[in-house]
């Protein structure tokens, strides 16, 4: 494994995902394939030497050679996320190191069935897994349960709709915790044990689970899954605070 | 940050995944999937699953079972201070060629 060095990525495109979430594409001079679920550290250095550092999950699959996509949620008082979502323009350089992590990762070779549970922007590393799965033309039975406050907060909506089909055995379930779309007949509450049991029933008694979201949502989901009989070793979690994925190193 | 569990601000709590970069910088290898044993309660857990408190000059990693402190890391810029006295062991898998 090469040493984890900082490198200057070049922003090659910017895309609005929602009103407060943006995806940056970075071309990396020392690109290497990541494992879906890994993250990069981003470091900003002010002229006076002050540094701020945060971690952002890679949203793209490892099949995208030479570049990575980072999806960043703008936090009102986030000193890194506001810079990345408000200030950065195409052609800017951003200092990053990665890919980082070996626990919260999934690759087609690890098999399944696969159950992904996302809270808010916790969907980002899970999207990398789904993109990797699609690029590998995998038919591993997969369910994504995605909890968001309202329809406008869904990330990657069109792509998720396009990815799911009966042929490749991927199904996406949304649950809206604050505002549901008009006429919505699906879930409209926080994730709970009965919801988890319903969504995972077609996967059989055991499956690999990845849960990413705010701390309390992750705790509740992991606890409920173990209560439902899933082995703790099959439940991998990644937490971020309720204020988002922005944190100091 | 206080070491008293009752004083935690759980809203600021992350997990060991979040400090994977710092751990890799210090150990020269991916560490989040390495397991350690808590010296307080004996639980064995991947470093990724330890509760991480990072909103401070240093990083504190606590046992997800008993909530006691297992790891403290402080990066001074010139050096990293690493206190792992509350890990009975940290298991490092040999790299397979």
PDB file of C-alpha atoms in Angstrom, chain B residues 41-92:
ATOM      1  CA  UNK B  41     -14.496  -4.684  29.909  1.00  0.00           C
ATOM      2  CA  UNK B  42     -12.693  -7.142  27.630  1.00  0.00           C
ATOM      3  CA  UNK B  43     -14.861  -6.410  24.585  1.00  0.00           C
ATOM      4  CA  UNK B  44     -13.174  -6.882  21.219  1.00  0.00           C
ATOM      5  CA  UNK B  45     -14.032  -4.325  18.560  1.00  0.00           C
ATOM      6  CA  UNK B  46     -12.728  -3.007  15.246  1.00  0.00           C
ATOM      7  CA  UNK B  47     -11.163   0.440  15.632  1.00  0.00           C
ATOM      8  CA  UNK B  48     -13.797   1.684  13.162  1.00  0.00           C
ATOM      9  CA  UNK B  49     -16.498   0.909  15.720  1.00  0.00           C
ATOM     10  CA  UNK B  50     -14.964   2.778  18.655  1.00  0.00           C
ATOM     11  CA  UNK B  51     -16.842   5.917  19.621  1.00  0.00           C
ATOM     12  CA  UNK B  52     -14.817   8.905  18.474  1.00  0.00           C
ATOM     13  CA  UNK B  53     -14.737  12.352  20.014  1.00  0.00           C
ATOM     14  CA  UNK B  54     -12.846  14.682  17.723  1.00  0.00           C
ATOM     15  CA  UNK B  55     -14.076  18.173  18.573  1.00  0.00           C
ATOM     16  CA  UNK B  56     -11.074  18.867  20.763  1.00  0.00           C
ATOM     17  CA  UNK B  57      -7.313  19.398  20.453  1.00  0.00           C
ATOM     18  CA  UNK B  58      -6.967  15.616  20.501  1.00  0.00           C
ATOM     19  CA  UNK B  59      -8.931  12.533  19.544  1.00  0.00           C
ATOM     20  CA  UNK B  60     -10.525  10.252  22.122  1.00  0.00           C
ATOM     21  CA  UNK B  61     -11.744   6.769  21.175  1.00  0.00           C
ATOM     22  CA  UNK B  62     -14.057   4.978  23.601  1.00  0.00           C
ATOM     23  CA  UNK B  63     -15.270   1.411  23.877  1.00  0.00           C
ATOM     24  CA  UNK B  64     -18.679   0.965  22.209  1.00  0.00           C
ATOM     25  CA  UNK B  65     -19.549  -1.500  24.982  1.00  0.00           C
ATOM     26  CA  UNK B  66     -18.526   0.011  28.328  1.00  0.00           C
ATOM     27  CA  UNK B  67     -17.879   3.583  27.016  1.00  0.00           C
ATOM     28  CA  UNK B  68     -14.494   3.833  28.752  1.00  0.00           C
ATOM     29  CA  UNK B  69     -11.572   5.540  27.017  1.00  0.00           C
ATOM     30  CA  UNK B  70      -9.352   3.162  25.027  1.00  0.00           C
ATOM     31  CA  UNK B  71      -7.243   5.477  22.851  1.00  0.00           C
ATOM     32  CA  UNK B  72      -6.104   9.084  23.102  1.00  0.00           C
ATOM     33  CA  UNK B  73      -4.216  10.796  20.280  1.00  0.00           C
ATOM     34  CA  UNK B  74      -2.898  14.331  20.202  1.00  0.00           C
ATOM     35  CA  UNK B  75      -1.315  15.777  17.079  1.00  0.00           C
ATOM     36  CA  UNK B  76       1.006  18.657  17.988  1.00  0.00           C
ATOM     37  CA  UNK B  77       2.123  19.194  14.399  1.00  0.00           C
ATOM     38  CA  UNK B  78       5.687  18.148  15.176  1.00  0.00           C
ATOM     39  CA  UNK B  79       4.581  14.834  16.694  1.00  0.00           C
ATOM     40  CA  UNK B  80       1.646  12.635  17.544  1.00  0.00           C
ATOM     41  CA  UNK B  81       1.174  11.518  21.151  1.00  0.00           C
ATOM     42  CA  UNK B  82      -0.532   8.143  21.307  1.00  0.00           C
ATOM     43  CA  UNK B  83      -1.965   6.756  24.553  1.00  0.00           C
ATOM     44  CA  UNK B  84      -3.354   3.239  24.142  1.00  0.00           C
ATOM     45  CA  UNK B  85      -2.943   2.061  27.715  1.00  0.00           C
ATOM     46  CA  UNK B  86      -6.555   0.897  27.841  1.00  0.00           C
ATOM     47  CA  UNK B  87      -6.206  -1.479  24.895  1.00  0.00           C
ATOM     48  CA  UNK B  88      -5.126  -4.937  26.052  1.00  0.00           C
ATOM     49  CA  UNK B  89      -4.052  -5.527  22.475  1.00  0.00           C
ATOM     50  CA  UNK B  90      -4.390  -4.214  18.953  1.00  0.00           C
ATOM     51  CA  UNK B  91      -4.406  -6.937  16.337  1.00  0.00           C
ATOM     52  CA  UNK B  92      -2.486  -6.167  13.144  1.00  0.00           C
TER      53      UNK B  92
END
